[in-house]
C-alpha cells in the first residue's frame, strides 16, 4: 500500500472524550451503522449504537496493544479455557474506559435512557459456573495489570441454557445470545485456521529418520472473533479470542462428495455443530464425541494462531518457552499437549526429545475439582478415531514417563498402574489430569486446602515423583465488577473513607478496619445495605414478580445445584423452622425474620439436582402461602441465576451460605464476593472458606460442621445417615414432613427419592452436619438481633478480604508460574 493522504498516514486516534463528541459518535453509529434515525430507533438499535461508540473509543488503544503484542518479544500467557462466563459488557467497558460520565451526559442530552440500554444487554453466558467466571475475572486482571496475554476459548452460539420453572421444575431454554447482534466482537475470518480430524497416520523414512504424518479425514475452519478486554483505566486493551466453527470445502468434498446439495448442507451443519452449544455439565463429563471435538478445535486453533501470528517466520522454536506459557484451565484444553508435540515433531521436524523438553516448559495446569467423577477421561477408542496421531503421541509420552517411574521405584507394578496416563478399566481411556500433570511445568489447586488435598489424595504418587511441580494459587474475583460496579454505594462510601486506590489495590481495604468502631460509618454502611436490598427488590419484582420480606435478613445461597454443595441442608433448615412454627414448638414471634434466596441451575441430565430444585420451589410455595409464617420466613428462588443477577443479589445479602461438605468444594469464588460486599458467612471448613475465616477472624464467621479429616474418618468408620435421623427429633420432624407429601399436595412419591437418598445414602453427609448447622444458624440469629454487632462484623469482612482480588491471584501466577512480567 502506498498512502498519500495525511489521515491514512496518521495513527488511529480515539475520538475526543467529551460528551459532545460521544453524542456525535453515538448518533453517527445509530444512523450509519444501524441505519435508523433516533426518533425511529428501537432500544436494541440504541444499545448497539452505544456499544459501538464505547468500542470506537477503545479501538485505538486496542489496535496499539495488538500491534505491540505481536512486535514485542516479551513472554505472553495464553490462557486456554473452554469457558468464559463474562457477564454484561457495557458497564464494565464504560468503567474501564473511563467513559461512564461522558456517556451518561451524552445520552441524557440525546434524551436516551442509559438504564434502559443497560438492561437491554444479553449477557454472554459462555460458561457453567465457577471455572468460567474465574476465567473472566482473570482476563480482567491480566488487562488491568498490563500483562502480555491473550485469552483463547470457544464462541458458542448458545451459552448456558436459560432456566425457567414450570410447576416448580426446571425447564431449559436455549440461550440465543447472539440473535440481536453482538457489538463487542470483531470477526477476523481472514485469520481462520483449518482444523483437521479423523483419518489415519503413516510413517515414512526421511534420510534415514523415521517420521510420521497424519492424513486426516475431514477439516473444519476455525474463525476467530476478537473481544476487547479493557484494563481498568490504564489505557490497555487485551484480547479474548473466541473460535467459531465453519464448514470448509475440503470437508464437503472429502466425506460427502456425492455432489448432492442436501448432503452438502448437512455436512455444513455437522461442521458448524462444533461451536454450536456449551455443554451444561459442570461436574460429570459425559464423554461425548462432540465435546472432544470442541476441545481439540479450540486448542489447535489457538496454538496455530499463536505460533503463526505472534512469532516471526524465522522464529527458532527451541526458544518457545521464553516466549509463551499455555495455562490449562482444568483438563478441558489438555489435548493441546499432544497437539504442540505433533506440530513440533511432525510439522517442524524437531527430534522427539527436544520437542518434549520444550513442551514440558510451555504448559501449566490448574485443577478445579476434587470430585473423582469430575476428572475427565477419554476412551482410547474415541480418541484414536478422532485424533489418531494424538493418541500415538500420548502413548509414547506415557511409555517414556512410566520408564522414568520404573527407574525411580523399580518394578512396583501397583504404582505404575496407578500413575499410568492410560487406565484400563472400565474401558481403556486417557486420564487427562495425569497427562496434564506429566506435561505441566506446574500444577496448581485453587485454594490452600484444595491444593493440599490434591497432593495428598488425588495426585499423591505424582506429588511424590515431582514434588516441586505442585503449588497453590488461591482464586480471586475482580473488584471492578463485583465491588465497584455491583455495589456503587458501598464503593462510594469506601472511596470517601480511604480514597479510590482500592480498585486496583484491594489490600488497601484494610484501612477501613478502624471504621468498624465508628458509629457514623456503621450507620452509613447499614444504609448502603438497606439501599441494596431495595434495589434487589426492584429487580426481582420487575424480573420475576418476586419480593423479599420487608426488614428481613437476606440469607443467600447462589451457585450451581450439586449434592456436594448441599442445598439440602438449607432446605432442611427452612423446613425445620416452618415445622417448628406450624407444630407450635416455636412461637412465630421468636423467629428472626428471614428471606432465604436461592439461585441455582442443575445440569439437565442430573435428576437428583432437578428434584432438589423442585423441592425448594415446593417448600417455597407452601411456606410463602402460610399465614402463620407471615412476616417471618420467606423463600425466594428467582429462575436463571446468572452473572447479571449475581451483581444485584450479592450486594444485598446479609448471610452467605457456603456449606459444602468439607473437602469437596475446591475453592468457591461466590464466597469471596459475598464477604467483600459485607455479608457474613455461615460455612464449613472447605475451599477458600478456610482462608476467608483466617482473614476475617473466627468471631466474624459462622463456622460449623465436620472438618475434612473428620468427614473422612466418618466415611472410614461407616457412615449411616439414618442414625442421625433417629437421634435428632428436629431433623426427624423435618424429614418426615417432606416425606409426608406436605410440599407435594399429599403425594408422597414426588420427593421420595430425595428422602430415601438422604436416609440411606447421603454421600455428602447432610444429616451428619445437620445439628451443627442448625446450631450455627441460632448463633446467626443471635448476632443479627444486635444490629450494631452485625454491622461491625460486616465491615470487618469487607476490610479484611482484599486478599481475594483476582489481581493478587494473577500476580501470583505471574511471579511463581508464568514468569511474564507486565509490559510498561
Ligand atoms: C463436564 C466436566 C467438567 C468437570 C469439571 C466440567 C467442568 C468442571 C469444572 C472444573 C467445575 C468447576 O467449575 N469447578 C469450580 O471451579 C471454581 C474456580 O476454581 C472453584 O471455585 C469451585 O470450587 C469449583 O467447583
XYZ file of C-alpha atoms in Angstrom, residues 65 67 85 88 101 205 239 250 328 356 409 457 468 563 609 703 730 735 774:
19
model
C -1.905 -3.198 22.029
C 0.421 -4.377 17.350
C -18.679 -16.567 31.881
C -22.647 -7.990 30.650
C -19.750 10.118 32.961
C 11.552 -42.543 6.058
C -7.874 -9.601 23.569
C -12.496 -29.818 1.883
C -4.611 -25.062 31.003
C 9.231 -32.873 24.668
C 10.845 -47.111 42.041
C -5.467 -37.591 47.866
C 8.435 -29.297 43.014
C -25.365 -32.532 46.032
C -30.318 -31.929 41.324
C -18.128 -21.983 61.184
C -35.943 -31.871 64.960
C -37.510 -35.101 57.002
C -28.872 -25.565 62.982
